[in-house]
Every structure is written in C-alpha cells, then in structure tokens.
Short mmCIF file of C-alpha atoms in Angstrom, two decimals:
data_model
loop_
_atom_site.label_atom_id
_atom_site.label_comp_id
_atom_site.label_asym_id
_atom_site.label_seq_id
_atom_site.Cartn_x
_atom_site.Cartn_y
_atom_site.Cartn_z
CA MET A 684 9.81 -69.13 -12.31
CA ARG A 685 12.30 -68.05 -14.97
CA PHE A 686 11.86 -71.37 -16.80
CA GLU A 687 8.08 -70.92 -16.73
CA MET A 688 8.41 -67.36 -17.99
CA ALA A 689 10.64 -68.45 -20.87
CA SER A 690 7.98 -70.95 -21.96
CA MET A 691 5.37 -68.16 -21.97
CA VAL A 692 7.25 -65.73 -24.22
CA PRO A 693 6.54 -66.29 -27.94
CA ASN A 694 9.45 -66.34 -30.40
CA ARG A 695 8.38 -62.94 -31.77
CA PHE A 696 9.63 -61.31 -28.55
CA THR A 697 13.12 -61.09 -27.07
CA LEU A 698 13.34 -60.25 -23.39
CA ILE A 699 15.64 -57.36 -22.47
CA ARG A 700 14.70 -56.93 -18.82
CA LEU A 701 12.05 -58.44 -16.57
CA LEU A 702 9.94 -55.69 -14.97
CA ARG A 703 7.30 -57.56 -12.97
CA GLU A 704 5.97 -61.07 -12.56
CA ASP A 705 3.15 -62.63 -10.55
CA ARG A 706 0.72 -65.53 -10.78
CA ALA A 707 -1.41 -63.85 -13.43
CA SER A 708 1.07 -62.07 -15.68
CA THR A 709 4.61 -61.30 -16.76
CA THR A 710 5.73 -57.79 -17.78
CA PHE A 711 9.05 -57.11 -19.47
CA LEU A 712 11.00 -54.68 -21.61
CA GLY A 713 11.70 -56.35 -24.92
CA ILE A 714 12.03 -56.43 -28.69
CA ASP A 715 9.07 -57.19 -30.95
CA HIS A 716 10.58 -58.81 -34.04
CA VAL A 717 7.28 -58.93 -35.96
CA LEU A 718 6.72 -55.18 -35.63
CA GLU A 719 10.46 -54.47 -35.70
CA ARG A 720 10.20 -52.39 -32.54
CA SER A 721 12.77 -52.38 -29.76
CA ASN A 722 12.44 -51.17 -26.18
CA VAL A 723 8.71 -51.78 -25.95
CA LEU A 724 6.76 -52.97 -22.91
CA ILE A 725 5.21 -56.40 -23.33
CA LYS A 726 2.72 -57.86 -20.88
CA ILE A 727 1.56 -61.47 -21.08
CA PHE A 728 -1.45 -62.73 -19.09
CA ARG A 729 -1.58 -66.44 -18.36
CA LYS A 730 -4.52 -68.45 -19.68
CA GLY A 731 -7.21 -68.67 -17.03
CA HIS A 732 -6.33 -65.34 -15.45
CA PHE A 733 -8.32 -63.07 -17.77
CA SER A 734 -11.88 -62.86 -19.08
CA ALA A 735 -13.00 -65.64 -21.40
CA ASP A 736 -14.90 -63.08 -23.50
CA ARG A 737 -12.37 -62.70 -26.31
CA THR A 738 -14.59 -60.46 -28.39
CA LYS A 739 -14.72 -57.91 -25.56
CA LEU A 740 -10.96 -58.10 -25.06
CA VAL A 741 -10.30 -57.58 -28.78
CA ARG A 742 -12.58 -54.54 -28.79
CA LEU A 743 -10.84 -53.11 -25.72
CA PHE A 744 -7.33 -53.35 -27.15
CA SER A 745 -8.40 -52.37 -30.65
CA TRP A 746 -9.91 -49.16 -29.31
CA PHE A 747 -6.85 -48.24 -27.25
CA LYS A 748 -4.60 -49.12 -30.20
CA GLY A 749 -6.52 -46.77 -32.48
CA VAL A 750 -6.95 -43.82 -30.11
CA ARG A 751 -4.45 -40.98 -29.75
CA HIS A 752 -4.41 -38.66 -26.76
CA PRO A 753 -1.41 -36.82 -25.25
CA GLN A 754 -2.17 -38.26 -21.79
CA LEU A 755 -2.60 -41.87 -22.93
CA ALA A 756 0.33 -44.21 -23.48
CA THR A 757 0.53 -45.50 -27.06
CA SER A 758 -0.80 -49.05 -27.44
CA ILE A 759 0.93 -50.89 -30.28
CA ASP A 760 -0.48 -54.41 -30.54
CA ALA A 761 -2.40 -57.14 -28.70
CA GLY A 762 -3.45 -60.71 -29.33
CA PHE A 763 -3.26 -64.31 -28.20
CA THR A 764 -0.28 -66.65 -28.27
CA ARG A 765 -0.41 -70.24 -29.51
CA LYS A 766 -0.75 -71.31 -25.86
CA GLU A 767 -3.80 -69.03 -25.56
CA ASN A 768 -2.11 -66.52 -23.30
CA LEU A 769 -3.14 -62.89 -23.81
CA TYR A 770 -0.44 -60.34 -24.66
CA TYR A 771 -0.26 -56.65 -25.40
CA VAL A 772 2.52 -54.33 -26.49
CA ARG A 773 2.77 -50.61 -25.67
CA GLU A 774 5.38 -47.89 -25.56
CA TYR A 775 7.83 -48.28 -22.69
CA LEU A 776 7.83 -45.48 -20.12
CA PRO A 777 10.56 -45.43 -17.47
CA VAL A 778 9.39 -45.25 -13.87
CA SER A 779 9.18 -41.61 -12.81
CA GLU A 780 8.08 -39.57 -9.82
CA LEU A 781 5.52 -36.82 -10.30
CA PRO A 782 7.38 -33.60 -9.48
CA SER A 783 6.35 -31.64 -6.41
CA GLY A 784 5.03 -28.15 -7.07
CA TYR A 785 3.16 -29.26 -10.19
CA GLU A 786 0.07 -30.65 -8.44
CA THR A 787 -2.38 -28.33 -10.21
CA GLU A 788 -1.07 -29.24 -13.67
CA THR A 789 -1.04 -32.95 -12.84
CA ILE A 790 -4.63 -32.77 -11.59
CA LYS A 791 -5.76 -30.97 -14.76
CA ARG A 792 -4.12 -33.54 -17.03
CA LEU A 793 -5.40 -36.54 -15.09
CA ALA A 794 -8.93 -35.14 -15.04
CA ALA A 795 -8.72 -34.32 -18.76
CA VAL A 796 -7.80 -37.87 -19.81
CA VAL A 797 -10.50 -39.45 -17.61
CA LEU A 798 -13.13 -37.09 -19.03
CA PHE A 799 -11.88 -37.89 -22.54
CA LEU A 800 -12.35 -41.61 -21.92
CA HIS A 801 -15.80 -40.95 -20.49
CA SER A 802 -16.76 -38.92 -23.56
CA LYS A 803 -15.91 -41.99 -25.67
CA GLY A 804 -17.88 -44.36 -23.44
CA ARG A 805 -14.72 -45.88 -21.99
CA VAL A 806 -13.67 -46.74 -18.45
CA HIS A 807 -10.02 -47.11 -17.45
CA GLY A 808 -10.60 -49.10 -14.27
CA ALA A 809 -7.00 -49.04 -13.01
CA ILE A 810 -6.07 -45.45 -12.17
CA LYS A 811 -3.26 -45.71 -9.62
CA PRO A 812 0.32 -44.45 -9.18
CA SER A 813 1.93 -47.45 -10.89
CA ASN A 814 -0.07 -46.67 -14.06
CA ILE A 815 0.82 -42.96 -14.17
CA PHE A 816 4.10 -41.83 -15.71
CA LEU A 817 5.83 -38.59 -16.61
CA SER A 818 7.30 -38.53 -20.12
CA SER A 819 8.81 -35.44 -21.77
CA GLY A 820 6.90 -33.27 -19.35
CA LEU A 821 3.58 -35.02 -20.12
CA LEU A 822 1.51 -37.14 -17.77
CA LYS A 823 0.80 -40.55 -19.33
CA LEU A 824 -1.91 -42.95 -18.17
CA THR A 825 -1.22 -46.60 -19.01
CA ASP A 826 -2.67 -50.11 -18.78
CA PRO A 827 -6.50 -50.07 -18.56
CA LYS A 828 -8.04 -52.86 -16.53
CA VAL A 829 -8.41 -56.20 -18.30
CA ASP A 830 -11.61 -58.01 -17.29
CA GLY A 831 -10.96 -61.07 -15.20
CA VAL A 832 -7.54 -59.89 -14.02
CA SER A 833 -7.67 -59.04 -10.33
CA SER A 834 -5.33 -56.95 -8.20
CA GLN A 835 -7.29 -57.82 -5.08
CA GLY A 836 -5.19 -57.91 -1.94
CA THR A 837 -2.50 -55.46 -3.00
CA GLU A 838 -2.08 -52.26 -1.01
CA GLU A 839 -2.25 -50.08 -4.10
CA HIS A 840 -5.50 -51.70 -5.21
CA ILE A 841 -7.06 -51.04 -1.81
CA ARG A 842 -5.95 -47.41 -1.69
CA PHE A 843 -7.05 -46.41 -5.20
CA SER A 844 -10.17 -48.51 -5.84
CA ALA A 845 -13.70 -47.38 -5.01
CA PRO A 846 -15.42 -49.30 -2.19
CA GLU A 847 -17.84 -50.96 -4.63
CA VAL A 848 -14.88 -52.25 -6.67
CA LEU A 849 -13.26 -53.60 -3.49
CA GLU A 850 -16.50 -55.49 -2.90
CA GLY A 851 -16.45 -57.02 -6.39
CA SER A 852 -18.43 -54.62 -8.61
CA ASN A 853 -17.30 -53.67 -12.10
CA ALA A 854 -15.45 -50.42 -12.79
CA THR A 855 -17.51 -47.44 -13.97
CA PHE A 856 -16.94 -43.78 -14.75
CA GLU A 857 -17.84 -43.04 -11.12
CA THR A 858 -15.26 -45.50 -9.79
CA ASP A 859 -12.66 -43.90 -12.08
CA LEU A 860 -13.55 -40.55 -10.48
CA TYR A 861 -13.02 -42.10 -7.04
CA SER A 862 -9.54 -43.22 -8.13
CA VAL A 863 -8.79 -39.72 -9.39
CA GLY A 864 -9.92 -38.36 -6.02
CA ALA A 865 -7.60 -40.76 -4.21
CA MET A 866 -4.74 -39.59 -6.42
CA LEU A 867 -5.60 -35.94 -5.72
CA TYR A 868 -5.62 -36.61 -1.98
CA ARG A 869 -2.10 -38.05 -2.16
CA LEU A 870 -0.83 -35.26 -4.41
CA LEU A 871 -2.22 -32.44 -2.28
CA ALA A 872 -1.87 -33.86 1.24
CA ALA A 873 1.33 -35.87 0.59
CA GLN A 874 -0.32 -38.80 2.37
CA ASP A 875 -3.25 -41.17 1.99
CA PRO A 876 -6.61 -41.02 3.82
CA PHE A 877 -5.95 -44.17 5.86
CA ASP A 878 -3.02 -46.28 7.04
CA ASP A 879 -2.73 -49.69 8.63
CA PRO A 880 0.01 -52.34 8.48
CA GLU A 881 -2.62 -55.10 8.15
CA LEU A 882 -4.16 -55.12 4.67
CA ASP A 883 -7.48 -56.53 5.89
CA HIS A 884 -7.77 -53.68 8.40
CA LEU A 885 -6.72 -51.16 5.75
CA LYS A 886 -9.42 -52.46 3.41
CA SER A 887 -12.03 -52.16 6.16
CA LYS A 888 -11.06 -48.53 6.72
CA TYR A 889 -11.39 -47.74 3.02
CA LEU A 890 -14.76 -49.50 2.94
CA TRP A 891 -16.34 -47.99 6.01
CA ALA A 892 -14.41 -45.10 7.58
CA SER A 893 -14.72 -41.40 6.74
CA PRO A 894 -11.50 -39.89 5.34
CA ARG A 895 -9.77 -37.13 7.22
CA PRO A 896 -10.58 -33.74 5.64
CA ILE A 897 -7.75 -32.61 3.40
CA ILE A 898 -7.91 -29.08 4.76
CA GLY A 899 -6.20 -30.35 7.89
CA PHE A 900 -3.04 -31.23 5.92
CA CYS A 901 -2.59 -28.52 3.32
CA ASN A 902 -3.80 -25.11 2.26
CA VAL A 903 -6.20 -25.94 -0.58
#
C-alpha cells in the first residue's frame, strides 16, 4: 500500500504524515512545493473513483477556492495529476472534539454555514463529525462531497446521510438539513437515534424506523 501511495503522490508534494487511506483516496499532511505552502492537507482521489465530469469538478473546487466564510475551511488548490488522479489542497485542521456546554453556539454556526451555502446555490453533501473541526474557537466545515466518490457502507455515512442518499439519490439542500439534524441529535442527546453492531441492520433502522424523541434524553 505504501508503494502504491508513493506512486500516486506527484513530485510537487512531500508527505509529512499519512492521515487516511482507502481504495478511493489518500489523505496526508504535506508540503506543496509549487505553492510554497507547508503543513497543508492534500487529498488524492484515484482515477476511476470520482465523477468523469471534469467540468463539474473544476467548477466545484473553483467555487470553494474562491469563497471565504468563517465556518468554511480554506481551499487552496485542486487539479489533476499526470496519471489523471484528482487532488485538492486545503488548510490543515488538527482533529478536535467539539466542547461540551457549547451546543447552542455550535448549532448556530453549523446552521449558518449550511444556509450560506444554500444561498449561493451550493450543497455540501458530506456533513458529518469527521468533516467538522474546531479551530481558534471557530467551527470549520471541510471537504464537500465529490461526485462519484462513495462512502457507502461506513458507519458514519449511515448515521449522517438522509435516507434518500442511502438509497442512491444525489445530495440536496434538504439532505444537508437532515445531516445537520443528525448532528444536532448527537450534540444535544449525547447519543445517536439508532444503534446496531451490524451495519446492514443499522442502515435498515435509519431507512425505516422512527427515531426516539430527543426530549427523552435531555431538557431541550
């Protein structure tokens, strides 16, 4: 795997630390020698694991590169390698836990950034704990969904994706709101609506079962 990863990384990048790797992508902390930036996050998607519509992908990353919002992570660059892998570069944010006792402020900030994206005709499509960070006291939302890249089968995807997305539909503003609601449930109740050790059973619950009312777990 390490040999394969080394063959994926263009010469413009130097790897500092591997953060995550799977069949579709490799994510690492690194140095971008072209932009002369160190300690940036670089994610490379393997050819065949993302949408073939390059024009749409360019528009997506160009928009996020040009936008500035206090609750959005800064996108720095994106493009295609000589081997036709897709890459993007953004600011690196260390993994952080959302502090307890600040649920109301976190909810306000998360809702604000989703409404901002909606006002610009944009959908994030991947609102989940692993894409939410705390930096200098600010909530930061990272890594919008890339068409053609699937997280199907992961527990986090099941817990924070709307039922229609779990069944294969595209992300919309409404599915983003569902993901926000799932985040709010966890923040306020300190648990998720459903649990099951078998992912297929867990998915069925999220597709068909009614969630337990939050009033039974906290004083909202």
